[in-house]
mmCIF file with all atom_site columns, C-alpha atoms in Angstrom:
data_model
loop_
_atom_site.group_PDB
_atom_site.id
_atom_site.type_symbol
_atom_site.label_atom_id
_atom_site.label_alt_id
_atom_site.label_comp_id
_atom_site.label_asym_id
_atom_site.label_entity_id
_atom_site.label_seq_id
_atom_site.pdbx_PDB_ins_code
_atom_site.Cartn_x
_atom_site.Cartn_y
_atom_site.Cartn_z
_atom_site.occupancy
_atom_site.B_iso_or_equiv
_atom_site.pdbx_formal_charge
_atom_site.auth_seq_id
_atom_site.auth_comp_id
_atom_site.auth_asym_id
_atom_site.auth_atom_id
_atom_site.pdbx_PDB_model_num
ATOM 1   C CA . UNK A 1 1   ? -13.074 10.768  26.368  1.00 60.00 ? 1   UNK A CA 1
ATOM 2   C CA . UNK A 1 2   ? -11.991 7.616   24.558  1.00 70.00 ? 2   UNK A CA 1
ATOM 3   C CA . UNK A 1 3   ? -14.822 7.681   21.957  1.00 91.00 ? 3   UNK A CA 1
ATOM 4   C CA . UNK A 1 4   ? -14.417 4.794   19.484  1.00 94.00 ? 4   UNK A CA 1
ATOM 5   C CA . UNK A 1 5   ? -11.298 2.668   19.987  1.00 95.00 ? 5   UNK A CA 1
ATOM 6   C CA . UNK A 1 6   ? -10.019 0.225   17.389  1.00 96.00 ? 6   UNK A CA 1
ATOM 7   C CA . UNK A 1 7   ? -7.262  -2.355  17.761  1.00 96.00 ? 7   UNK A CA 1
ATOM 8   C CA . UNK A 1 8   ? -4.911  -3.236  16.235  1.00 97.00 ? 8   UNK A CA 1
ATOM 9   C CA . UNK A 1 9   ? -3.956  -0.173  14.185  1.00 95.00 ? 9   UNK A CA 1
ATOM 10  C CA . UNK A 1 10  ? -1.813  -2.238  11.812  1.00 96.00 ? 10  UNK A CA 1
ATOM 11  C CA . UNK A 1 11  ? -1.827  -5.940  10.936  1.00 96.00 ? 11  UNK A CA 1
ATOM 12  C CA . UNK A 1 12  ? -0.202  -8.118  8.305   1.00 97.00 ? 12  UNK A CA 1
ATOM 13  C CA . UNK A 1 13  ? -1.743  -11.515 7.573   1.00 96.00 ? 13  UNK A CA 1
ATOM 14  C CA . UNK A 1 14  ? -1.010  -14.379 5.235   1.00 97.00 ? 14  UNK A CA 1
ATOM 15  C CA . UNK A 1 15  ? -3.711  -15.652 2.911   1.00 97.00 ? 15  UNK A CA 1
ATOM 16  C CA . UNK A 1 16  ? -5.990  -18.064 4.764   1.00 97.00 ? 16  UNK A CA 1
ATOM 17  C CA . UNK A 1 17  ? -5.280  -16.777 8.246   1.00 97.00 ? 17  UNK A CA 1
ATOM 18  C CA . UNK A 1 18  ? -8.075  -15.537 10.444  1.00 96.00 ? 18  UNK A CA 1
ATOM 19  C CA . UNK A 1 19  ? -8.131  -12.574 12.798  1.00 96.00 ? 19  UNK A CA 1
ATOM 20  C CA . UNK A 1 20  ? -10.413 -10.257 14.728  1.00 97.00 ? 20  UNK A CA 1
ATOM 21  C CA . UNK A 1 21  ? -10.464 -6.474  14.589  1.00 98.00 ? 21  UNK A CA 1
ATOM 22  C CA . UNK A 1 22  ? -11.667 -5.062  17.880  1.00 98.00 ? 22  UNK A CA 1
ATOM 23  C CA . UNK A 1 23  ? -13.944 -2.039  18.267  1.00 98.00 ? 23  UNK A CA 1
ATOM 24  C CA . UNK A 1 24  ? -15.155 -0.523  21.527  1.00 97.00 ? 24  UNK A CA 1
ATOM 25  C CA . UNK A 1 25  ? -17.095 2.652   22.286  1.00 96.00 ? 25  UNK A CA 1
ATOM 26  C CA . UNK A 1 26  ? -17.757 4.276   25.628  1.00 95.00 ? 26  UNK A CA 1
ATOM 27  C CA . UNK A 1 27  ? -20.609 6.583   24.597  1.00 93.00 ? 27  UNK A CA 1
ATOM 28  C CA . UNK A 1 28  ? -23.436 4.078   25.210  1.00 92.00 ? 28  UNK A CA 1
ATOM 29  C CA . UNK A 1 29  ? -24.300 4.178   21.509  1.00 92.00 ? 29  UNK A CA 1
ATOM 30  C CA . UNK A 1 30  ? -26.835 1.664   20.278  1.00 91.00 ? 30  UNK A CA 1
ATOM 31  C CA . UNK A 1 31  ? -25.746 1.754   16.649  1.00 91.00 ? 31  UNK A CA 1
ATOM 32  C CA . UNK A 1 32  ? -22.345 0.452   15.532  1.00 94.00 ? 32  UNK A CA 1
ATOM 33  C CA . UNK A 1 33  ? -20.986 -0.354  12.106  1.00 94.00 ? 33  UNK A CA 1
ATOM 34  C CA . UNK A 1 34  ? -17.895 -1.456  10.204  1.00 96.00 ? 34  UNK A CA 1
ATOM 35  C CA . UNK A 1 35  ? -16.680 0.126   6.976   1.00 95.00 ? 35  UNK A CA 1
ATOM 36  C CA . UNK A 1 36  ? -13.752 -0.597  4.716   1.00 95.00 ? 36  UNK A CA 1
ATOM 37  C CA . UNK A 1 37  ? -11.847 1.929   2.655   1.00 92.00 ? 37  UNK A CA 1
ATOM 38  C CA . UNK A 1 38  ? -9.911  0.850   -0.393  1.00 89.00 ? 38  UNK A CA 1
ATOM 39  C CA . UNK A 1 39  ? -7.174  3.078   -1.852  1.00 81.00 ? 39  UNK A CA 1
ATOM 40  C CA . UNK A 1 40  ? -8.473  6.369   -3.257  1.00 71.00 ? 40  UNK A CA 1
ATOM 41  C CA . UNK A 1 41  ? -12.069 5.533   -2.456  1.00 74.00 ? 41  UNK A CA 1
ATOM 42  C CA . UNK A 1 42  ? -14.758 6.331   0.048   1.00 78.00 ? 42  UNK A CA 1
ATOM 43  C CA . UNK A 1 43  ? -15.978 3.924   2.696   1.00 87.00 ? 43  UNK A CA 1
ATOM 44  C CA . UNK A 1 44  ? -18.269 0.952   2.144   1.00 91.00 ? 44  UNK A CA 1
ATOM 45  C CA . UNK A 1 45  ? -20.477 -0.651  4.780   1.00 91.00 ? 45  UNK A CA 1
ATOM 46  C CA . UNK A 1 46  ? -19.583 -4.226  5.803   1.00 95.00 ? 46  UNK A CA 1
ATOM 47  C CA . UNK A 1 47  ? -21.865 -5.001  8.761   1.00 95.00 ? 47  UNK A CA 1
ATOM 48  C CA . UNK A 1 48  ? -23.882 -3.052  11.276  1.00 92.00 ? 48  UNK A CA 1
ATOM 49  C CA . UNK A 1 49  ? -25.647 -3.533  14.589  1.00 92.00 ? 49  UNK A CA 1
ATOM 50  C CA . UNK A 1 50  ? -28.627 -1.685  16.032  1.00 89.00 ? 50  UNK A CA 1
ATOM 51  C CA . UNK A 1 51  ? -28.072 -3.023  19.549  1.00 90.00 ? 51  UNK A CA 1
ATOM 52  C CA . UNK A 1 52  ? -26.702 -5.888  21.611  1.00 92.00 ? 52  UNK A CA 1
ATOM 53  C CA . UNK A 1 53  ? -27.572 -9.224  20.034  1.00 92.00 ? 53  UNK A CA 1
ATOM 54  C CA . UNK A 1 54  ? -28.671 -7.710  16.700  1.00 91.00 ? 54  UNK A CA 1
ATOM 55  C CA . UNK A 1 55  ? -26.449 -7.573  13.621  1.00 93.00 ? 55  UNK A CA 1
ATOM 56  C CA . UNK A 1 56  ? -27.059 -7.415  9.899   1.00 91.00 ? 56  UNK A CA 1
ATOM 57  C CA . UNK A 1 57  ? -25.181 -7.271  6.613   1.00 91.00 ? 57  UNK A CA 1
ATOM 58  C CA . UNK A 1 58  ? -24.196 -4.141  4.781   1.00 90.00 ? 58  UNK A CA 1
ATOM 59  C CA . UNK A 1 59  ? -22.990 -3.575  1.245   1.00 88.00 ? 59  UNK A CA 1
ATOM 60  C CA . UNK A 1 60  ? -19.890 -5.834  1.251   1.00 94.00 ? 60  UNK A CA 1
ATOM 61  C CA . UNK A 1 61  ? -20.319 -8.533  3.959   1.00 96.00 ? 61  UNK A CA 1
ATOM 62  C CA . UNK A 1 62  ? -18.702 -11.554 2.277   1.00 95.00 ? 62  UNK A CA 1
ATOM 63  C CA . UNK A 1 63  ? -15.717 -12.944 4.164   1.00 95.00 ? 63  UNK A CA 1
ATOM 64  C CA . UNK A 1 64  ? -16.564 -11.177 7.426   1.00 97.00 ? 64  UNK A CA 1
ATOM 65  C CA . UNK A 1 65  ? -18.470 -12.076 10.578  1.00 97.00 ? 65  UNK A CA 1
ATOM 66  C CA . UNK A 1 66  ? -19.602 -9.856  13.423  1.00 97.00 ? 66  UNK A CA 1
ATOM 67  C CA . UNK A 1 67  ? -21.216 -10.263 16.822  1.00 95.00 ? 67  UNK A CA 1
ATOM 68  C CA . UNK A 1 68  ? -22.581 -7.821  19.402  1.00 96.00 ? 68  UNK A CA 1
ATOM 69  C CA . UNK A 1 69  ? -22.674 -9.386  22.832  1.00 96.00 ? 69  UNK A CA 1
ATOM 70  C CA . UNK A 1 70  ? -22.477 -6.044  24.652  1.00 96.00 ? 70  UNK A CA 1
ATOM 71  C CA . UNK A 1 71  ? -23.423 -2.475  23.827  1.00 95.00 ? 71  UNK A CA 1
ATOM 72  C CA . UNK A 1 72  ? -19.781 -1.413  24.000  1.00 96.00 ? 72  UNK A CA 1
ATOM 73  C CA . UNK A 1 73  ? -18.068 -3.952  21.727  1.00 97.00 ? 73  UNK A CA 1
ATOM 74  C CA . UNK A 1 74  ? -18.476 -4.837  18.065  1.00 98.00 ? 74  UNK A CA 1
ATOM 75  C CA . UNK A 1 75  ? -15.649 -7.096  16.801  1.00 98.00 ? 75  UNK A CA 1
ATOM 76  C CA . UNK A 1 76  ? -15.134 -7.853  13.098  1.00 98.00 ? 76  UNK A CA 1
ATOM 77  C CA . UNK A 1 77  ? -13.796 -11.311 12.218  1.00 97.00 ? 77  UNK A CA 1
ATOM 78  C CA . UNK A 1 78  ? -12.016 -12.226 9.020   1.00 96.00 ? 78  UNK A CA 1
ATOM 79  C CA . UNK A 1 79  ? -12.624 -15.933 8.586   1.00 91.00 ? 79  UNK A CA 1
ATOM 80  C CA . UNK A 1 80  ? -9.997  -16.769 5.944   1.00 96.00 ? 80  UNK A CA 1
ATOM 81  C CA . UNK A 1 81  ? -8.079  -13.700 4.849   1.00 96.00 ? 81  UNK A CA 1
ATOM 82  C CA . UNK A 1 82  ? -7.694  -12.980 1.140   1.00 96.00 ? 82  UNK A CA 1
ATOM 83  C CA . UNK A 1 83  ? -5.552  -10.329 -0.613  1.00 96.00 ? 83  UNK A CA 1
ATOM 84  C CA . UNK A 1 84  ? -8.796  -8.615  -1.687  1.00 95.00 ? 84  UNK A CA 1
ATOM 85  C CA . UNK A 1 85  ? -9.387  -7.818  1.989   1.00 96.00 ? 85  UNK A CA 1
ATOM 86  C CA . UNK A 1 86  ? -6.314  -5.608  2.118   1.00 96.00 ? 86  UNK A CA 1
ATOM 87  C CA . UNK A 1 87  ? -7.881  -2.337  3.181   1.00 96.00 ? 87  UNK A CA 1
ATOM 88  C CA . UNK A 1 88  ? -8.305  0.177   5.971   1.00 95.00 ? 88  UNK A CA 1
ATOM 89  C CA . UNK A 1 89  ? -11.144 -0.718  8.297   1.00 97.00 ? 89  UNK A CA 1
ATOM 90  C CA . UNK A 1 90  ? -13.142 1.835   10.242  1.00 95.00 ? 90  UNK A CA 1
ATOM 91  C CA . UNK A 1 91  ? -15.534 1.215   13.085  1.00 96.00 ? 91  UNK A CA 1
ATOM 92  C CA . UNK A 1 92  ? -18.236 3.832   13.656  1.00 94.00 ? 92  UNK A CA 1
ATOM 93  C CA . UNK A 1 93  ? -20.957 4.396   16.205  1.00 93.00 ? 93  UNK A CA 1
ATOM 94  C CA . UNK A 1 94  ? -23.930 6.670   16.698  1.00 89.00 ? 94  UNK A CA 1
ATOM 95  C CA . UNK A 1 95  ? -26.690 7.225   19.193  1.00 86.00 ? 95  UNK A CA 1
ATOM 96  C CA . UNK A 1 96  ? -29.416 5.668   17.047  1.00 78.00 ? 96  UNK A CA 1
ATOM 97  C CA . UNK A 1 97  ? -30.069 3.915   13.769  1.00 75.00 ? 97  UNK A CA 1
ATOM 98  C CA . UNK A 1 98  ? -31.721 7.017   12.303  1.00 76.00 ? 98  UNK A CA 1
ATOM 99  C CA . UNK A 1 99  ? -29.818 8.677   9.468   1.00 74.00 ? 99  UNK A CA 1
ATOM 100 C CA . UNK A 1 100 ? -29.595 12.038  11.238  1.00 73.00 ? 100 UNK A CA 1
ATOM 101 C CA . UNK A 1 101 ? -27.016 12.890  13.854  1.00 73.00 ? 101 UNK A CA 1
ATOM 102 C CA . UNK A 1 102 ? -23.263 12.524  13.936  1.00 78.00 ? 102 UNK A CA 1
ATOM 103 C CA . UNK A 1 103 ? -21.428 9.274   13.267  1.00 84.00 ? 103 UNK A CA 1
ATOM 104 C CA . UNK A 1 104 ? -18.263 8.825   15.331  1.00 88.00 ? 104 UNK A CA 1
ATOM 105 C CA . UNK A 1 105 ? -15.337 7.004   13.713  1.00 91.00 ? 105 UNK A CA 1
ATOM 106 C CA . UNK A 1 106 ? -12.418 5.135   15.191  1.00 93.00 ? 106 UNK A CA 1
ATOM 107 C CA . UNK A 1 107 ? -8.923  5.873   13.932  1.00 91.00 ? 107 UNK A CA 1
ATOM 108 C CA . UNK A 1 108 ? -8.881  2.955   11.531  1.00 93.00 ? 108 UNK A CA 1
ATOM 109 C CA . UNK A 1 109 ? -7.092  -0.400  11.290  1.00 96.00 ? 109 UNK A CA 1
ATOM 110 C CA . UNK A 1 110 ? -4.785  -0.937  8.321   1.00 95.00 ? 110 UNK A CA 1
ATOM 111 C CA . UNK A 1 111 ? -4.799  -4.578  7.219   1.00 96.00 ? 111 UNK A CA 1
ATOM 112 C CA . UNK A 1 112 ? -2.479  -6.104  4.630   1.00 96.00 ? 112 UNK A CA 1
ATOM 113 C CA . UNK A 1 113 ? -3.053  -9.644  3.388   1.00 96.00 ? 113 UNK A CA 1
ATOM 114 C CA . UNK A 1 114 ? -0.109  -11.220 1.603   1.00 96.00 ? 114 UNK A CA 1
ATOM 115 C CA . UNK B 2 1   ? -26.503 6.507   -10.816 1.00 59.00 ? 1   UNK B CA 1
ATOM 116 C CA . UNK B 2 2   ? -23.966 7.692   -8.275  1.00 71.00 ? 2   UNK B CA 1
ATOM 117 C CA . UNK B 2 3   ? -25.461 8.492   -4.911  1.00 90.00 ? 3   UNK B CA 1
ATOM 118 C CA . UNK B 2 4   ? -22.811 11.069  -4.049  1.00 94.00 ? 4   UNK B CA 1
ATOM 119 C CA . UNK B 2 5   ? -20.847 12.917  -6.705  1.00 95.00 ? 5   UNK B CA 1
ATOM 120 C CA . UNK B 2 6   ? -17.784 15.016  -6.071  1.00 95.00 ? 6   UNK B CA 1
ATOM 121 C CA . UNK B 2 7   ? -16.679 16.402  -9.420  1.00 95.00 ? 7   UNK B CA 1
ATOM 122 C CA . UNK B 2 8   ? -13.346 17.892  -8.307  1.00 95.00 ? 8   UNK B CA 1
ATOM 123 C CA . UNK B 2 9   ? -10.697 15.167  -7.843  1.00 93.00 ? 9   UNK B CA 1
ATOM 124 C CA . UNK B 2 10  ? -8.120  17.779  -6.856  1.00 95.00 ? 10  UNK B CA 1
ATOM 125 C CA . UNK B 2 11  ? -8.044  21.475  -6.063  1.00 95.00 ? 11  UNK B CA 1
ATOM 126 C CA . UNK B 2 12  ? -5.504  24.111  -5.179  1.00 96.00 ? 12  UNK B CA 1
ATOM 127 C CA . UNK B 2 13  ? -6.253  27.138  -3.027  1.00 97.00 ? 13  UNK B CA 1
ATOM 128 C CA . UNK B 2 14  ? -4.048  29.964  -1.849  1.00 97.00 ? 14  UNK B CA 1
ATOM 129 C CA . UNK B 2 15  ? -3.545  30.217  1.883   1.00 97.00 ? 15  UNK B CA 1
ATOM 130 C CA . UNK B 2 16  ? -6.056  32.584  3.551   1.00 97.00 ? 16  UNK B CA 1
ATOM 131 C CA . UNK B 2 17  ? -8.484  32.383  0.636   1.00 97.00 ? 17  UNK B CA 1
ATOM 132 C CA . UNK B 2 18  ? -11.897 30.697  0.703   1.00 97.00 ? 18  UNK B CA 1
ATOM 133 C CA . UNK B 2 19  ? -12.601 27.523  -1.250  1.00 97.00 ? 19  UNK B CA 1
ATOM 134 C CA . UNK B 2 20  ? -15.770 25.642  -2.182  1.00 98.00 ? 20  UNK B CA 1
ATOM 135 C CA . UNK B 2 21  ? -15.812 21.868  -2.547  1.00 98.00 ? 21  UNK B CA 1
ATOM 136 C CA . UNK B 2 22  ? -18.746 20.590  -4.587  1.00 98.00 ? 22  UNK B CA 1
ATOM 137 C CA . UNK B 2 23  ? -21.063 17.737  -3.689  1.00 98.00 ? 23  UNK B CA 1
ATOM 138 C CA . UNK B 2 24  ? -24.309 16.588  -5.266  1.00 97.00 ? 24  UNK B CA 1
ATOM 139 C CA . UNK B 2 25  ? -26.409 13.708  -4.030  1.00 96.00 ? 25  UNK B CA 1
ATOM 140 C CA . UNK B 2 26  ? -29.231 11.514  -5.186  1.00 95.00 ? 26  UNK B CA 1
ATOM 141 C CA . UNK B 2 27  ? -31.954 10.130  -2.934  1.00 92.00 ? 27  UNK B CA 1
ATOM 142 C CA . UNK B 2 28  ? -35.712 9.672   -2.891  1.00 89.00 ? 28  UNK B CA 1
ATOM 143 C CA . UNK B 2 29  ? -35.822 9.583   0.916   1.00 87.00 ? 29  UNK B CA 1
ATOM 144 C CA . UNK B 2 30  ? -37.248 12.521  2.843   1.00 88.00 ? 30  UNK B CA 1
ATOM 145 C CA . UNK B 2 31  ? -35.066 11.931  5.898   1.00 87.00 ? 31  UNK B CA 1
ATOM 146 C CA . UNK B 2 32  ? -31.320 11.834  5.404   1.00 90.00 ? 32  UNK B CA 1
ATOM 147 C CA . UNK B 2 33  ? -28.142 13.358  6.700   1.00 91.00 ? 33  UNK B CA 1
ATOM 148 C CA . UNK B 2 34  ? -25.305 14.981  4.809   1.00 94.00 ? 34  UNK B CA 1
ATOM 149 C CA . UNK B 2 35  ? -21.783 14.965  6.176   1.00 94.00 ? 35  UNK B CA 1
ATOM 150 C CA . UNK B 2 36  ? -18.356 16.235  5.304   1.00 95.00 ? 36  UNK B CA 1
ATOM 151 C CA . UNK B 2 37  ? -15.259 14.449  6.551   1.00 93.00 ? 37  UNK B CA 1
ATOM 152 C CA . UNK B 2 38  ? -11.594 15.362  6.312   1.00 95.00 ? 38  UNK B CA 1
ATOM 153 C CA . UNK B 2 39  ? -8.989  12.659  5.895   1.00 92.00 ? 39  UNK B CA 1
ATOM 154 C CA . UNK B 2 40  ? -5.379  13.838  6.295   1.00 93.00 ? 40  UNK B CA 1
ATOM 155 C CA . UNK B 2 41  ? -2.431  11.749  5.168   1.00 91.00 ? 41  UNK B CA 1
ATOM 156 C CA . UNK B 2 42  ? -2.372  10.098  8.595   1.00 88.00 ? 42  UNK B CA 1
ATOM 157 C CA . UNK B 2 43  ? -5.592  8.308   7.630   1.00 85.00 ? 43  UNK B CA 1
ATOM 158 C CA . UNK B 2 44  ? -8.108  9.116   10.335  1.00 85.00 ? 44  UNK B CA 1
ATOM 159 C CA . UNK B 2 45  ? -11.604 10.263  9.382   1.00 86.00 ? 45  UNK B CA 1
ATOM 160 C CA . UNK B 2 46  ? -12.344 13.655  10.942  1.00 89.00 ? 46  UNK B CA 1
ATOM 161 C CA . UNK B 2 47  ? -15.924 14.885  11.137  1.00 88.00 ? 47  UNK B CA 1
ATOM 162 C CA . UNK B 2 48  ? -16.316 18.474  9.922   1.00 94.00 ? 48  UNK B CA 1
ATOM 163 C CA . UNK B 2 49  ? -19.964 19.342  9.536   1.00 93.00 ? 49  UNK B CA 1
ATOM 164 C CA . UNK B 2 50  ? -23.447 17.880  9.331   1.00 92.00 ? 50  UNK B CA 1
ATOM 165 C CA . UNK B 2 51  ? -26.707 18.970  7.681   1.00 93.00 ? 51  UNK B CA 1
ATOM 166 C CA . UNK B 2 52  ? -30.019 17.218  8.248   1.00 91.00 ? 52  UNK B CA 1
ATOM 167 C CA . UNK B 2 53  ? -32.519 17.050  5.428   1.00 91.00 ? 53  UNK B CA 1
ATOM 168 C CA . UNK B 2 54  ? -35.091 18.931  7.479   1.00 90.00 ? 54  UNK B CA 1
ATOM 169 C CA . UNK B 2 55  ? -32.713 21.666  8.610   1.00 89.00 ? 55  UNK B CA 1
ATOM 170 C CA . UNK B 2 56  ? -33.687 24.969  7.028   1.00 88.00 ? 56  UNK B CA 1
ATOM 171 C CA . UNK B 2 57  ? -30.568 26.866  8.025   1.00 93.00 ? 57  UNK B CA 1
ATOM 172 C CA . UNK B 2 58  ? -27.197 26.087  6.479   1.00 95.00 ? 58  UNK B CA 1
ATOM 173 C CA . UNK B 2 59  ? -24.884 24.404  8.967   1.00 94.00 ? 59  UNK B CA 1
ATOM 174 C CA . UNK B 2 60  ? -21.761 26.221  10.152  1.00 95.00 ? 60  UNK B CA 1
ATOM 175 C CA . UNK B 2 61  ? -18.850 25.005  12.266  1.00 94.00 ? 61  UNK B CA 1
ATOM 176 C CA . UNK B 2 62  ? -16.091 27.553  12.722  1.00 96.00 ? 62  UNK B CA 1
ATOM 177 C CA . UNK B 2 63  ? -14.417 28.062  9.331   1.00 97.00 ? 63  UNK B CA 1
ATOM 178 C CA . UNK B 2 64  ? -16.625 25.436  7.716   1.00 97.00 ? 64  UNK B CA 1
ATOM 179 C CA . UNK B 2 65  ? -20.067 26.051  6.289   1.00 97.00 ? 65  UNK B CA 1
ATOM 180 C CA . UNK B 2 66  ? -22.332 23.845  4.267   1.00 97.00 ? 66  UNK B CA 1
ATOM 181 C CA . UNK B 2 67  ? -24.219 25.426  1.377   1.00 96.00 ? 67  UNK B CA 1
ATOM 182 C CA . UNK B 2 68  ? -27.328 23.237  1.335   1.00 96.00 ? 68  UNK B CA 1
ATOM 183 C CA . UNK B 2 69  ? -29.579 23.569  -1.710  1.00 96.00 ? 69  UNK B CA 1
ATOM 184 C CA . UNK B 2 70  ? -32.194 20.871  -1.264  1.00 94.00 ? 70  UNK B CA 1
ATOM 185 C CA . UNK B 2 71  ? -34.056 21.376  -4.543  1.00 94.00 ? 71  UNK B CA 1
ATOM 186 C CA . UNK B 2 72  ? -30.801 21.083  -6.468  1.00 96.00 ? 72  UNK B CA 1
ATOM 187 C CA . UNK B 2 73  ? -29.609 18.235  -4.222  1.00 96.00 ? 73  UNK B CA 1
ATOM 188 C CA . UNK B 2 74  ? -26.311 19.879  -3.540  1.00 97.00 ? 74  UNK B CA 1
ATOM 189 C CA . UNK B 2 75  ? -24.333 20.189  -0.304  1.00 97.00 ? 75  UNK B CA 1
ATOM 190 C CA . UNK B 2 76  ? -21.182 22.139  -1.017  1.00 98.00 ? 76  UNK B CA 1
ATOM 191 C CA . UNK B 2 77  ? -18.543 22.671  1.669   1.00 98.00 ? 77  UNK B CA 1
ATOM 192 C CA . UNK B 2 78  ? -17.103 26.154  2.028   1.00 98.00 ? 78  UNK B CA 1
ATOM 193 C CA . UNK B 2 79  ? -13.825 26.573  3.898   1.00 97.00 ? 79  UNK B CA 1
ATOM 194 C CA . UNK B 2 80  ? -13.045 30.175  4.722   1.00 96.00 ? 80  UNK B CA 1
ATOM 195 C CA . UNK B 2 81  ? -9.532  31.522  5.309   1.00 96.00 ? 81  UNK B CA 1
ATOM 196 C CA . UNK B 2 82  ? -7.712  28.360  4.204   1.00 97.00 ? 82  UNK B CA 1
ATOM 197 C CA . UNK B 2 83  ? -4.771  27.184  6.283   1.00 97.00 ? 83  UNK B CA 1
ATOM 198 C CA . UNK B 2 84  ? -1.853  24.937  5.338   1.00 97.00 ? 84  UNK B CA 1
ATOM 199 C CA . UNK B 2 85  ? -3.255  22.318  7.718   1.00 96.00 ? 85  UNK B CA 1
ATOM 200 C CA . UNK B 2 86  ? -6.398  22.122  5.591   1.00 97.00 ? 86  UNK B CA 1
ATOM 201 C CA . UNK B 2 87  ? -4.473  20.176  2.939   1.00 97.00 ? 87  UNK B CA 1
ATOM 202 C CA . UNK B 2 88  ? -6.173  16.786  2.950   1.00 97.00 ? 88  UNK B CA 1
ATOM 203 C CA . UNK B 2 89  ? -8.737  14.576  1.241   1.00 94.00 ? 89  UNK B CA 1
ATOM 204 C CA . UNK B 2 90  ? -12.325 15.712  1.767   1.00 96.00 ? 90  UNK B CA 1
ATOM 205 C CA . UNK B 2 91  ? -15.263 13.356  1.537   1.00 94.00 ? 91  UNK B CA 1
ATOM 206 C CA . UNK B 2 92  ? -18.934 14.237  1.172   1.00 95.00 ? 92  UNK B CA 1
ATOM 207 C CA . UNK B 2 93  ? -21.264 11.549  2.494   1.00 94.00 ? 93  UNK B CA 1
ATOM 208 C CA . UNK B 2 94  ? -24.975 10.893  2.812   1.00 93.00 ? 94  UNK B CA 1
ATOM 209 C CA . UNK B 2 95  ? -26.594 8.791   5.471   1.00 90.00 ? 95  UNK B CA 1
ATOM 210 C CA . UNK B 2 96  ? -29.885 7.080   4.638   1.00 86.00 ? 96  UNK B CA 1
ATOM 211 C CA . UNK B 2 97  ? -31.983 4.371   6.165   1.00 78.00 ? 97  UNK B CA 1
ATOM 212 C CA . UNK B 2 98  ? -31.450 0.966   4.594   1.00 75.00 ? 98  UNK B CA 1
ATOM 213 C CA . UNK B 2 99  ? -34.303 -0.652  2.669   1.00 71.00 ? 99  UNK B CA 1
ATOM 214 C CA . UNK B 2 100 ? -35.149 -2.780  5.706   1.00 71.00 ? 100 UNK B CA 1
ATOM 215 C CA . UNK B 2 101 ? -35.387 0.383   7.885   1.00 65.00 ? 101 UNK B CA 1
ATOM 216 C CA . UNK B 2 102 ? -33.350 -1.469  10.477  1.00 69.00 ? 102 UNK B CA 1
ATOM 217 C CA . UNK B 2 103 ? -30.094 0.303   9.904   1.00 74.00 ? 103 UNK B CA 1
ATOM 218 C CA . UNK B 2 104 ? -28.504 3.079   7.980   1.00 78.00 ? 104 UNK B CA 1
ATOM 219 C CA . UNK B 2 105 ? -25.633 3.433   5.610   1.00 81.00 ? 105 UNK B CA 1
ATOM 220 C CA . UNK B 2 106 ? -23.218 6.234   4.963   1.00 85.00 ? 106 UNK B CA 1
ATOM 221 C CA . UNK B 2 107 ? -22.428 6.493   1.260   1.00 89.00 ? 107 UNK B CA 1
ATOM 222 C CA . UNK B 2 108 ? -19.303 8.396   0.367   1.00 90.00 ? 108 UNK B CA 1
ATOM 223 C CA . UNK B 2 109 ? -18.331 10.350  -2.697  1.00 92.00 ? 109 UNK B CA 1
ATOM 224 C CA . UNK B 2 110 ? -15.005 9.764   -4.388  1.00 90.00 ? 110 UNK B CA 1
ATOM 225 C CA . UNK B 2 111 ? -13.377 12.622  -2.503  1.00 92.00 ? 111 UNK B CA 1
ATOM 226 C CA . UNK B 2 112 ? -11.592 15.866  -3.357  1.00 95.00 ? 112 UNK B CA 1
ATOM 227 C CA . UNK B 2 113 ? -7.920  16.326  -2.586  1.00 96.00 ? 113 UNK B CA 1
ATOM 228 C CA . UNK B 2 114 ? -7.378  19.890  -1.436  1.00 97.00 ? 114 UNK B CA 1
ATOM 229 C CA . UNK B 2 115 ? -3.912  21.390  -1.504  1.00 97.00 ? 115 UNK B CA 1
ATOM 230 C CA . UNK B 2 116 ? -3.320  24.739  0.184   1.00 97.00 ? 116 UNK B CA 1
ATOM 231 C CA . UNK B 2 117 ? -0.471  26.787  -1.259  1.00 96.00 ? 117 UNK B CA 1
ATOM 232 C CA . UNK B 2 118 ? 1.589   29.061  0.999   1.00 95.00 ? 118 UNK B CA 1
#
């Protein structure tokens, strides 16, 4: 089972460049979300989606856009990369929006902005 | 106030011994989930164990058990018979509905770095 797949695993950008982190899940999960993890810290919610066509902001949404055109895919776009966006990004999915039940994580995408 | 507090930044345990990692949480919601994740040096987030707020029995998964004390708002992770491969960062997390009830958010503690000594 593929589970949650993130690409790329590593990326280096220059300040001002844009890029898209891809996330796909094959578990038919309605709920998907993006988190970022800064060094030595836990994860913080960037954006989430409760189903195709529905997205909303999390705790730290500035500088990021998302879309959900299909149930499977939930890409995260960095519009104009800044050094403060250097982080490890995790995509996660779950069966529903309810707070109970397991949350499945991708392996993470390490982004460095110079 | 911190939502999730892990008071042990680092811990050592002797191989084959049991260890308890502390976690306290703060919420006014009735429905929430408590999770423990392991993050080895390779960086991936590995799910270990889950406890729902309405679950009366403590969760167990192999060598992992969660000591859930709802009145005290604590959710400590117990690892029995520690192995060298258990050396990693451990995160306690709580999942709650967002204020808009449309989504949920997993809030993480600061983590505990566990080091298993041979």
